[in-house]
GROMACS .gro file of N, CA and C in nm:
model
  186
    1MET      N    1   1.116   8.458   4.308
    1MET     CA    2   1.131   8.392   4.181
    1MET      C    3   1.006   8.309   4.152
    2THR      N    4   0.961   8.314   4.028
    2THR     CA    5   0.846   8.235   3.985
    2THR      C    6   0.895   8.123   3.895
    3LEU      N    7   0.846   8.004   3.917
    3LEU     CA    8   0.887   7.888   3.839
    3LEU      C    9   0.798   7.880   3.715
    4LYS      N   10   0.860   7.884   3.597
    4LYS     CA   11   0.786   7.877   3.471
    4LYS      C   12   0.761   7.730   3.434
    5ILE      N   13   0.633   7.690   3.443
    5ILE     CA   14   0.591   7.552   3.417
    5ILE      C   15   0.488   7.553   3.305
    6ASP      N   16   0.502   7.460   3.210
    6ASP     CA   17   0.400   7.440   3.108
    6ASP      C   18   0.360   7.293   3.114
    7GLN      N   19   0.245   7.266   3.175
    7GLN     CA   20   0.201   7.129   3.195
    7GLN      C   21   0.162   7.061   3.065
    8GLU      N   22   0.113   7.136   2.968
    8GLU     CA   23   0.075   7.077   2.840
    8GLU      C   24   0.197   7.037   2.758
    9LYS      N   25   0.299   7.122   2.759
    9LYS     CA   26   0.420   7.094   2.682
    9LYS      C   27   0.524   7.015   2.762
   10LEU      N   28   0.495   6.992   2.889
   10LEU     CA   29   0.588   6.924   2.981
   10LEU      C   30   0.724   6.994   2.983
   11THR      N   31   0.722   7.124   3.015
   11THR     CA   32   0.847   7.198   3.028
   11THR      C   33   0.854   7.268   3.162
   12ILE      N   34   0.976   7.275   3.214
   12ILE     CA   35   1.006   7.349   3.335
   12ILE      C   36   1.119   7.444   3.299
   13MET      N   37   1.095   7.572   3.309
   13MET     CA   38   1.194   7.674   3.272
   13MET      C   39   1.245   7.651   3.130
   14GLY      N   40   1.155   7.603   3.042
   14GLY     CA   41   1.191   7.579   2.903
   14GLY      C   42   1.257   7.445   2.877
   15VAL      N   43   1.285   7.369   2.982
   15VAL     CA   44   1.350   7.238   2.967
   15VAL      C   45   1.240   7.134   2.940
   16PRO      N   46   1.247   7.065   2.824
   16PRO     CA   47   1.142   6.969   2.789
   16PRO      C   48   1.162   6.833   2.857
   17PHE      N   49   1.050   6.768   2.885
   17PHE     CA   50   1.049   6.634   2.943
   17PHE      C   51   0.971   6.541   2.852
   18ASP      N   52   1.016   6.416   2.842
   18ASP     CA   53   0.949   6.315   2.759
   18ASP      C   54   0.845   6.238   2.839
   19SER      N   55   0.859   6.240   2.969
   19SER     CA   56   0.775   6.158   3.056
   19SER      C   57   0.702   6.245   3.158
   20GLN      N   58   0.574   6.220   3.172
   20GLN     CA   59   0.493   6.289   3.273
   20GLN      C   60   0.548   6.262   3.413
   21LYS      N   61   0.592   6.137   3.435
   21LYS     CA   62   0.643   6.098   3.566
   21LYS      C   63   0.770   6.177   3.601
   22GLU      N   64   0.863   6.186   3.507
   22GLU     CA   65   0.987   6.261   3.532
   22GLU      C   66   0.958   6.410   3.546
   23PHE      N   67   0.867   6.462   3.465
   23PHE     CA   68   0.827   6.602   3.474
   23PHE      C   69   0.774   6.634   3.614
   24ARG      N   70   0.683   6.552   3.662
   24ARG     CA   71   0.624   6.577   3.795
   24ARG      C   72   0.727   6.560   3.906
   25PHE      N   73   0.818   6.464   3.894
   25PHE     CA   74   0.923   6.443   3.993
   25PHE      C   75   1.011   6.568   4.004
   26VAL      N   76   1.058   6.617   3.890
   26VAL     CA   77   1.147   6.734   3.891
   26VAL      C   78   1.070   6.857   3.938
   27TRP      N   79   0.947   6.873   3.897
   27TRP     CA   80   0.865   6.985   3.940
   27TRP      C   81   0.853   6.985   4.092
   28TYR      N   82   0.827   6.869   4.149
   28TYR     CA   83   0.816   6.858   4.295
   28TYR      C   84   0.947   6.894   4.364
   29VAL      N   85   1.057   6.837   4.315
   29VAL     CA   86   1.187   6.863   4.377
   29VAL      C   87   1.221   7.011   4.372
   30VAL      N   88   1.204   7.071   4.254
   30VAL     CA   89   1.239   7.212   4.238
   30VAL      C   90   1.149   7.300   4.325
   31SER      N   91   1.019   7.281   4.316
   31SER     CA   92   0.927   7.368   4.391
   31SER      C   93   0.944   7.352   4.541
   32SER      N   94   0.968   7.229   4.587
   32SER     CA   95   0.988   7.206   4.730
   32SER      C   96   1.112   7.280   4.781
   33ASN      N   97   1.219   7.275   4.703
   33ASN     CA   98   1.341   7.342   4.744
   33ASN      C   99   1.333   7.493   4.730
   34MET      N  100   1.250   7.540   4.638
   34MET     CA  101   1.232   7.686   4.625
   34MET      C  102   1.166   7.743   4.750
   35ILE      N  103   1.082   7.665   4.815
   35ILE     CA  104   1.018   7.709   4.939
   35ILE      C  105   1.125   7.741   5.043
   36GLU      N  106   1.236   7.667   5.036
   36GLU     CA  107   1.347   7.687   5.130
   36GLU      C  108   1.442   7.798   5.087
   37GLY      N  109   1.411   7.863   4.973
   37GLY     CA  110   1.492   7.976   4.930
   37GLY      C  111   1.585   7.951   4.812
   38TRP      N  112   1.585   7.828   4.759
   38TRP     CA  113   1.671   7.796   4.645
   38TRP      C  114   1.618   7.861   4.519
   39GLU      N  115   1.705   7.916   4.438
   39GLU     CA  116   1.668   7.974   4.309
   39GLU      C  117   1.735   7.892   4.200
   40PRO      N  118   1.661   7.797   4.141
   40PRO     CA  119   1.720   7.706   4.043
   40PRO      C  120   1.752   7.775   3.911
   41SER      N  121   1.854   7.723   3.845
   41SER     CA  122   1.888   7.770   3.711
   41SER      C  123   1.836   7.666   3.611
   42VAL      N  124   1.840   7.701   3.484
   42VAL     CA  125   1.803   7.607   3.379
   42VAL      C  126   1.895   7.484   3.386
   43GLU      N  127   2.022   7.507   3.413
   43GLU     CA  128   2.117   7.396   3.424
   43GLU      C  129   2.080   7.303   3.540
   44ASP      N  130   2.030   7.358   3.649
   44ASP     CA  131   1.984   7.275   3.761
   44ASP      C  132   1.869   7.184   3.718
   45VAL      N  133   1.775   7.240   3.645
   45VAL     CA  134   1.660   7.162   3.597
   45VAL      C  135   1.707   7.053   3.501
   46LYS      N  136   1.802   7.085   3.414
   46LYS     CA  137   1.856   6.985   3.321
   46LYS      C  138   1.924   6.872   3.397
   47ARG      N  139   2.001   6.906   3.500
   47ARG     CA  140   2.069   6.803   3.579
   47ARG      C  141   1.967   6.712   3.650
   48LEU      N  142   1.861   6.771   3.703
   48LEU     CA  143   1.758   6.691   3.769
   48LEU      C  144   1.685   6.602   3.668
   49ARG      N  145   1.661   6.654   3.548
   49ARG     CA  146   1.598   6.574   3.444
   49ARG      C  147   1.686   6.453   3.410
   50GLU      N  148   1.814   6.477   3.393
   50GLU     CA  149   1.906   6.367   3.361
   50GLU      C  150   1.912   6.264   3.474
   51ARG      N  151   1.906   6.312   3.596
   51ARG     CA  152   1.904   6.221   3.712
   51ARG      C  153   1.778   6.134   3.710
   52ALA      N  154   1.664   6.196   3.680
   52ALA     CA  155   1.538   6.121   3.673
   52ALA      C  156   1.542   6.018   3.560
   53ILE      N  157   1.600   6.055   3.446
   53ILE     CA  158   1.612   5.962   3.333
   53ILE      C  159   1.702   5.845   3.371
   54SER      N  160   1.814   5.874   3.436
   54SER     CA  161   1.905   5.766   3.473
   54SER      C  162   1.841   5.670   3.573
   55LYS      N  163   1.757   5.721   3.661
   55LYS     CA  164   1.686   5.635   3.757
   55LYS      C  165   1.586   5.546   3.684
   56ARG      N  166   1.524   5.598   3.580
   56ARG     CA  167   1.429   5.519   3.502
   56ARG      C  168   1.503   5.406   3.429
   57GLU      N  169   1.618   5.439   3.372
   57GLU     CA  170   1.694   5.342   3.295
   57GLU      C  171   1.758   5.236   3.385
   58ASP      N  172   1.798   5.274   3.504
   58ASP     CA  173   1.858   5.179   3.599
   58ASP      C  174   1.811   5.216   3.739
   59PRO      N  175   1.699   5.159   3.785
   59PRO     CA  176   1.641   5.196   3.915
   59PRO      C  177   1.736   5.175   4.033
   60ARG      N  178   1.840   5.095   4.017
   60ARG     CA  179   1.935   5.074   4.126
   60ARG      C  180   2.022   5.197   4.149
   61ARG      N  181   2.031   5.285   4.048
   61ARG     CA  182   2.110   5.407   4.064
   61ARG      C  183   2.034   5.504   4.150
   62GLY      N  184   2.100   5.567   4.240
   62GLY     CA  185   2.032   5.657   4.331
   62GLY      C  186   2.093   5.788   4.327
   0.00000   0.00000   0.00000
């Protein structure tokens, strides 16, 4: 599986990101786990994006 990334548009598998920091965080998480054989879905990327946003809004949330 190849991960579709657009660094200029800040998208991963077509999922848009508002923040460079959140984009890079999710990109790292997804690509690292793909090395272990995980095949992420668009829904997985959306869930990770939401998790990154929630951490930004309330850093105490883990």
